PDB file of C-alpha atoms in Angstrom:
ATOM      1  CA  MET A   7      34.930  54.298  50.631  1.00 52.00           C
ATOM      2  CA  SER A   8      32.933  51.954  53.309  1.00 53.00           C
ATOM      3  CA  PHE A   9      30.137  49.481  52.686  1.00 54.00           C
ATOM      4  CA  GLY A  10      27.660  51.521  54.454  1.00 57.00           C
ATOM      5  CA  GLU A  11      27.691  54.419  51.754  1.00 62.00           C
ATOM      6  CA  PRO A  12      24.501  54.760  49.721  1.00 62.00           C
ATOM      7  CA  ASP A  13      26.436  55.286  46.196  1.00 67.00           C
ATOM      8  CA  ASN A  14      28.542  52.064  46.971  1.00 63.00           C
ATOM      9  CA  PRO A  15      27.634  49.452  44.589  1.00 63.00           C
ATOM     10  CA  TYR A  16      29.329  46.610  46.588  1.00 68.00           C
ATOM     11  CA  GLY A  17      27.445  47.577  49.809  1.00 60.00           C
ATOM     12  CA  LYS A  18      23.823  46.435  50.935  1.00 60.00           C
ATOM     13  CA  PRO A  19      21.280  48.357  49.388  1.00 58.00           C
ATOM     14  CA  GLN A  20      19.781  50.650  51.300  1.00 58.00           C
ATOM     15  CA  GLY A  21      16.056  51.309  51.624  1.00 56.00           C
ATOM     16  CA  GLN A  22      14.684  48.190  49.711  1.00 53.00           C
ATOM     17  CA  GLN A  23      11.861  46.575  50.635  1.00 54.00           C
ATOM     18  CA  PRO A  24      11.970  42.570  50.958  1.00 51.00           C
ATOM     19  CA  ASP A  25       9.786  42.411  48.007  1.00 51.00           C
ATOM     20  CA  GLN A  26      12.296  44.551  46.191  1.00 52.00           C
ATOM     21  CA  GLN A  27      15.330  42.702  46.897  1.00 51.00           C
ATOM     22  CA  PRO A  28      16.664  40.180  44.369  1.00 52.00           C
ATOM     23  CA  GLY A  29      14.959  36.603  44.136  1.00 50.00           C
ATOM     24  CA  TYR A  30      11.579  38.395  43.462  1.00 51.00           C
ATOM     25  CA  GLY A  31       9.518  37.836  46.405  1.00 52.00           C
ATOM     26  CA  GLN A  32      11.259  34.410  47.868  1.00 53.00           C
ATOM     27  CA  GLN A  33      11.245  33.760  51.489  1.00 56.00           C
ATOM     28  CA  PRO A  34      14.258  34.618  53.448  1.00 56.00           C
ATOM     29  CA  GLY A  35      17.195  31.997  53.394  1.00 55.00           C
ATOM     30  CA  GLN A  36      16.004  30.850  49.740  1.00 54.00           C
ATOM     31  CA  GLN A  37      18.419  30.932  46.839  1.00 58.00           C
ATOM     32  CA  PRO A  38      17.404  33.523  44.553  1.00 54.00           C
ATOM     33  CA  GLY A  39      16.454  32.576  41.135  1.00 54.00           C
ATOM     34  CA  TYR A  40      19.220  33.320  38.601  1.00 56.00           C
ATOM     35  CA  GLY A  41      18.695  33.214  34.809  1.00 56.00           C
ATOM     36  CA  TYR A  42      15.292  31.886  34.496  1.00 52.00           C
ATOM     37  CA  PRO A  43      12.146  32.478  36.252  1.00 57.00           C
ATOM     38  CA  GLN A  44      10.679  29.561  38.248  1.00 59.00           C
ATOM     39  CA  GLY A  45       8.855  26.934  36.293  1.00 55.00           C
ATOM     40  CA  GLN A  46      10.909  27.513  32.983  1.00 56.00           C
ATOM     41  CA  GLN A  47      13.674  25.523  31.762  1.00 56.00           C
ATOM     42  CA  PRO A  48      16.429  26.948  29.657  1.00 56.00           C
ATOM     43  CA  PRO A  49      16.699  25.379  26.058  1.00 56.00           C
ATOM     44  CA  GLY A  50      18.544  22.380  25.782  1.00 55.00           C
ATOM     45  CA  TYR A  51      22.498  22.513  25.077  1.00 56.00           C
ATOM     46  CA  GLY A  52      24.506  20.058  23.030  1.00 57.00           C
ATOM     47  CA  TYR A  53      22.104  17.530  22.258  1.00 58.00           C
ATOM     48  CA  PRO A  54      18.919  17.157  20.357  1.00 61.00           C
ATOM     49  CA  GLN A  55      15.962  16.702  21.792  1.00 63.00           C
ATOM     50  CA  ALA A  56      14.902  12.708  21.699  1.00 60.00           C
ATOM     51  CA  PRO A  57      12.047  11.885  19.382  1.00 56.00           C
ATOM     52  CA  PRO A  58       9.007  10.583  20.996  1.00 53.00           C
ATOM     53  CA  VAL A  59       8.637   6.960  21.701  1.00 53.00           C
ATOM     54  CA  GLN A  60       5.609   4.504  22.200  1.00 53.00           C
ATOM     55  CA  PRO A  61       4.810   3.005  25.754  1.00 51.00           C
ATOM     56  CA  TYR A  62       7.543   0.482  27.022  1.00 52.00           C
ATOM     57  CA  GLY A  63      10.126   2.379  24.841  1.00 49.00           C
ATOM     58  CA  TYR A  64       9.640   1.001  21.413  1.00 49.00           C
ATOM     59  CA  PRO A  65       9.634   3.253  18.322  1.00 54.00           C
ATOM     60  CA  ALA A  66       6.671   4.257  16.554  1.00 59.00           C
ATOM     61  CA  ALA A  67       5.676   1.532  14.087  1.00 60.00           C
ATOM     62  CA  PRO A  68       5.058   2.388  10.680  1.00 64.00           C
ATOM     63  CA  THR A  69       1.429   3.047   9.597  1.00 75.00           C
ATOM     64  CA  GLN A  70       1.629   2.932   6.021  1.00 85.00           C
ATOM     65  CA  MET A  71       3.655   0.532   3.811  1.00 87.00           C
ATOM     66  CA  PRO A  72       6.875   1.665   2.990  1.00 90.00           C
ATOM     67  CA  GLY A  73       7.760   2.458  -0.669  1.00 91.00           C
ATOM     68  CA  GLY A  74      10.556  -0.232  -1.007  1.00 92.00           C
ATOM     69  CA  VAL A  75       7.774  -2.569   0.142  1.00 92.00           C
ATOM     70  CA  LYS A  76       5.245  -1.293  -2.589  1.00 93.00           C
ATOM     71  CA  ALA A  77       7.874  -1.469  -5.088  1.00 94.00           C
ATOM     72  CA  ALA A  78       8.677  -5.189  -4.225  1.00 94.00           C
ATOM     73  CA  ARG A  79       4.758  -6.075  -4.250  1.00 95.00           C
ATOM     74  CA  VAL A  80       4.561  -4.679  -8.101  1.00 95.00           C
ATOM     75  CA  MET A  81       7.544  -6.477  -8.806  1.00 95.00           C
ATOM     76  CA  LEU A  82       6.075  -9.686  -7.866  1.00 95.00           C
ATOM     77  CA  TRP A  83       3.025  -8.864  -9.508  1.00 95.00           C
ATOM     78  CA  VAL A  84       5.072  -8.290 -12.781  1.00 94.00           C
ATOM     79  CA  ILE A  85       7.407 -11.591 -12.203  1.00 93.00           C
ATOM     80  CA  SER A  86       3.820 -13.628 -11.614  1.00 93.00           C
ATOM     81  CA  GLY A  87       2.625 -12.176 -14.984  1.00 93.00           C
ATOM     82  CA  PHE A  88       5.691 -13.423 -16.834  1.00 90.00           C
ATOM     83  CA  GLN A  89       5.854 -16.722 -15.111  1.00 90.00           C
ATOM     84  CA  ILE A  90       1.970 -17.636 -16.065  1.00 93.00           C
ATOM     85  CA  LEU A  91       2.669 -16.521 -19.902  1.00 93.00           C
ATOM     86  CA  SER A  92       5.803 -18.630 -19.551  1.00 88.00           C
ATOM     87  CA  GLY A  93       3.925 -21.602 -18.624  1.00 89.00           C
ATOM     88  CA  ILE A  94       1.250 -21.074 -20.932  1.00 91.00           C
ATOM     89  CA  LEU A  95       3.855 -21.031 -23.843  1.00 89.00           C
ATOM     90  CA  ALA A  96       5.530 -24.101 -22.232  1.00 86.00           C
ATOM     91  CA  PHE A  97       2.190 -26.053 -22.648  1.00 85.00           C
ATOM     92  CA  ALA A  98       1.676 -24.917 -25.937  1.00 85.00           C
ATOM     93  CA  ALA A  99       5.043 -25.913 -26.957  1.00 83.00           C
ATOM     94  CA  MET A 100       4.248 -29.640 -26.284  1.00 80.00           C
ATOM     95  CA  GLY A 101       2.137 -29.835 -29.448  1.00 77.00           C
ATOM     96  CA  THR A 102       4.974 -28.391 -31.504  1.00 81.00           C
ATOM     97  CA  ILE A 103       7.177 -31.220 -30.458  1.00 76.00           C
ATOM     98  CA  ASP A 104       4.628 -33.750 -31.888  1.00 71.00           C
ATOM     99  CA  GLU A 105       4.336 -31.702 -35.073  1.00 76.00           C
ATOM    100  CA  ALA A 106       8.296 -31.414 -35.285  1.00 74.00           C
ATOM    101  CA  ILE A 107       8.533 -35.118 -34.881  1.00 71.00           C
ATOM    102  CA  ASP A 108       5.572 -35.883 -37.698  1.00 70.00           C
ATOM    103  CA  ASP A 109       7.205 -33.106 -40.199  1.00 71.00           C
ATOM    104  CA  ALA A 110      10.580 -34.995 -39.826  1.00 67.00           C
ATOM    105  CA  GLY A 111       8.907 -38.092 -40.749  1.00 63.00           C
ATOM    106  CA  ALA A 112      10.654 -40.060 -38.125  1.00 60.00           C
ATOM    107  CA  GLY A 113       7.735 -42.287 -36.989  1.00 62.00           C
ATOM    108  CA  SER A 114      10.127 -45.122 -34.992  1.00 72.00           C
ATOM    109  CA  ALA A 115      10.026 -45.865 -31.393  1.00 75.00           C
ATOM    110  CA  GLU A 116      12.995 -44.198 -30.745  1.00 76.00           C
ATOM    111  CA  ALA A 117      11.505 -40.815 -32.074  1.00 73.00           C
ATOM    112  CA  GLU A 118       8.369 -41.470 -29.976  1.00 77.00           C
ATOM    113  CA  ALA A 119      10.380 -42.037 -27.023  1.00 79.00           C
ATOM    114  CA  PHE A 120      12.382 -38.832 -27.460  1.00 77.00           C
ATOM    115  CA  ALA A 121       9.147 -36.722 -28.075  1.00 77.00           C
ATOM    116  CA  ASP A 122       7.680 -38.173 -24.962  1.00 80.00           C
ATOM    117  CA  LEU A 123      10.599 -37.152 -23.151  1.00 84.00           C
ATOM    118  CA  GLY A 124      10.686 -33.721 -24.598  1.00 81.00           C
ATOM    119  CA  LYS A 125       7.030 -33.377 -23.645  1.00 85.00           C
ATOM    120  CA  GLY A 126       7.609 -34.724 -20.149  1.00 87.00           C
ATOM    121  CA  VAL A 127      10.622 -32.088 -19.501  1.00 88.00           C
ATOM    122  CA  VAL A 128       8.420 -29.111 -21.047  1.00 87.00           C
ATOM    123  CA  ALA A 129       5.382 -30.248 -18.969  1.00 89.00           C
ATOM    124  CA  VAL A 130       7.604 -30.183 -15.667  1.00 91.00           C
ATOM    125  CA  VAL A 131       9.152 -26.900 -16.445  1.00 88.00           C
ATOM    126  CA  ALA A 132       5.431 -25.517 -17.149  1.00 90.00           C
ATOM    127  CA  VAL A 133       3.959 -26.631 -13.900  1.00 92.00           C
ATOM    128  CA  LEU A 134       7.273 -25.387 -12.031  1.00 91.00           C
ATOM    129  CA  THR A 135       6.412 -22.050 -13.626  1.00 90.00           C
ATOM    130  CA  LEU A 136       2.830 -21.950 -12.541  1.00 93.00           C
ATOM    131  CA  ILE A 137       3.546 -22.923  -9.051  1.00 94.00           C
ATOM    132  CA  PHE A 138       6.366 -20.171  -8.732  1.00 93.00           C
ATOM    133  CA  ALA A 139       3.695 -17.602 -10.473  1.00 94.00           C
ATOM    134  CA  ALA A 140       0.887 -18.865  -7.650  1.00 95.00           C
ATOM    135  CA  LEU A 141       3.894 -18.408  -5.075  1.00 95.00           C
ATOM    136  CA  SER A 142       4.591 -14.714  -6.281  1.00 94.00           C
ATOM    137  CA  ILE A 143       0.939 -13.978  -6.343  1.00 95.00           C
ATOM    138  CA  THR A 144       0.513 -15.249  -2.814  1.00 95.00           C
ATOM    139  CA  LEU A 145       3.363 -13.086  -1.687  1.00 94.00           C
ATOM    140  CA  ALA A 146       2.304  -9.921  -3.310  1.00 94.00           C
ATOM    141  CA  LEU A 147      -1.199 -10.403  -1.576  1.00 94.00           C
ATOM    142  CA  LYS A 148       0.505 -10.894   2.028  1.00 92.00           C
ATOM    143  CA  MET A 149       2.716  -7.723   1.668  1.00 91.00           C
ATOM    144  CA  LYS A 150       0.111  -5.652   3.421  1.00 88.00           C
ATOM    145  CA  SER A 151      -0.576  -7.884   6.306  1.00 85.00           C
ATOM    146  CA  GLY A 152       2.097 -10.482   6.428  1.00 82.00           C
ATOM    147  CA  ARG A 153       4.468 -10.768   9.391  1.00 87.00           C
ATOM    148  CA  ASN A 154       8.500 -11.356   9.197  1.00 89.00           C
ATOM    149  CA  ALA A 155       7.670 -14.927   7.686  1.00 91.00           C
ATOM    150  CA  THR A 156       6.373 -13.202   4.469  1.00 92.00           C
ATOM    151  CA  ARG A 157       9.519 -11.070   4.503  1.00 93.00           C
ATOM    152  CA  VAL A 158      11.955 -14.068   4.723  1.00 94.00           C
ATOM    153  CA  CYS A 159       9.799 -15.832   2.076  1.00 95.00           C
ATOM    154  CA  ALA A 160      10.067 -12.937  -0.349  1.00 94.00           C
ATOM    155  CA  ILE A 161      13.730 -12.777   0.049  1.00 95.00           C
ATOM    156  CA  VAL A 162      14.220 -16.350  -0.493  1.00 96.00           C
ATOM    157  CA  TYR A 163      11.812 -16.030  -3.400  1.00 95.00           C
ATOM    158  CA  GLY A 164      13.776 -13.229  -4.996  1.00 94.00           C
ATOM    159  CA  ALA A 165      16.927 -15.384  -4.755  1.00 95.00           C
ATOM    160  CA  PHE A 166      15.276 -18.005  -6.610  1.00 93.00           C
ATOM    161  CA  ALA A 167      14.021 -15.639  -9.236  1.00 91.00           C
ATOM    162  CA  THR A 168      17.585 -14.220  -9.523  1.00 93.00           C
ATOM    163  CA  LEU A 169      18.870 -17.929 -10.079  1.00 93.00           C
ATOM    164  CA  ILE A 170      16.364 -18.888 -12.809  1.00 88.00           C
ATOM    165  CA  GLY A 171      17.098 -15.375 -14.386  1.00 87.00           C
ATOM    166  CA  VAL A 172      20.767 -16.338 -14.585  1.00 91.00           C
ATOM    167  CA  LEU A 173      20.089 -19.841 -15.963  1.00 87.00           C
ATOM    168  CA  ALA A 174      17.614 -18.060 -18.814  1.00 82.00           C
ATOM    169  CA  LEU A 175      20.238 -15.513 -19.755  1.00 83.00           C
ATOM    170  CA  PRO A 176      19.572 -13.581 -22.032  1.00 84.00           C
ATOM    171  CA  LEU A 177      15.795 -13.779 -21.830  1.00 80.00           C
ATOM    172  CA  GLY A 178      15.989 -14.150 -18.038  1.00 85.00           C
ATOM    173  CA  ILE A 179      17.742 -10.732 -17.518  1.00 91.00           C
ATOM    174  CA  ILE A 180      14.417  -8.999 -16.613  1.00 91.00           C
ATOM    175  CA  THR A 181      13.712 -11.784 -13.836  1.00 89.00           C
ATOM    176  CA  MET A 182      17.044 -11.486 -12.552  1.00 92.00           C
ATOM    177  CA  ALA A 183      17.001  -7.914 -12.197  1.00 93.00           C
ATOM    178  CA  LEU A 184      13.506  -7.953 -10.701  1.00 94.00           C
ATOM    179  CA  GLY A 185      14.500 -10.690  -8.132  1.00 94.00           C
ATOM    180  CA  ILE A 186      17.655  -8.678  -6.855  1.00 95.00           C
ATOM    181  CA  LEU A 187      15.557  -5.606  -6.468  1.00 95.00           C
ATOM    182  CA  ILE A 188      12.797  -7.445  -4.322  1.00 94.00           C
ATOM    183  CA  ILE A 189      15.651  -8.797  -2.001  1.00 95.00           C
ATOM    184  CA  VAL A 190      17.029  -5.320  -1.657  1.00 94.00           C
ATOM    185  CA  PHE A 191      13.740  -3.518  -1.203  1.00 94.00           C
ATOM    186  CA  VAL A 192      12.424  -5.973   1.290  1.00 93.00           C
ATOM    187  CA  ALA A 193      15.523  -6.485   3.460  1.00 92.00           C
ATOM    188  CA  LYS A 194      16.029  -2.781   3.926  1.00 90.00           C
ATOM    189  CA  SER A 195      15.309  -1.535   7.471  1.00 89.00           C
ATOM    190  CA  ASP A 196      11.970   0.255   6.488  1.00 89.00           C
ATOM    191  CA  GLY A 197      10.943  -3.063   5.169  1.00 89.00           C
ATOM    192  CA  ALA A 198      11.783  -5.043   8.132  1.00 88.00           C
ATOM    193  CA  ALA A 199      10.355  -2.369  10.315  1.00 89.00           C
ATOM    194  CA  TRP A 200       7.028  -2.924   8.322  1.00 89.00           C
ATOM    195  CA  PHE A 201       6.822  -6.627   8.622  1.00 89.00           C
ATOM    196  CA  GLN A 202       7.797  -6.605  12.367  1.00 87.00           C
ATOM    197  CA  ARG A 203       5.477  -3.957  13.418  1.00 84.00           C
ATOM    198  CA  PRO A 204       3.131  -4.900  16.244  1.00 82.00           C
ATOM    199  CA  ARG A 205      -0.619  -5.701  15.493  1.00 68.00           C
ATOM    200  CA  HIS A 206      -3.216  -4.609  17.732  1.00 62.00           C
TER     201      HIS A 206
END
């Protein structure tokens, strides 16, 4: 069988015009197009497509507050409510100290000094409680627009709330649990992305 025979599958096709030959209208000397027509790309193999990125290579910034940050914000409001209530009760307890001294019938100078010391300690605790309540409210308000400093302050505040809850056990178990959850939710990666997002 020679290559010139018309039925030879290995020979040069006979009688085909240049537009019928492989390559679909390519000029002589060009490589014929194999697999996919010109201008089309085969689907990707092996690796998934990368997500689109923002200009300069930064990933897309979150546009809504993540659920963990929202939960931490609610917990800050709850803790501030507990602290305001505790401060009011502490100030109310100052009057009961005088009543307890009067009911005991101890009108000596030592009893009065002891009562004054007790009232001073209660007043300091009440003022500190109200200061922490104000800080909690400020952090809750700054969660929406705050930067990374707000996140750091919230983590430190959660650590203090946890410590105060441990010192006040068993009554402080709620404050301790909320403090731990604030730390966890704000320190997560989506929380970090929220507070470090670019501002325009």
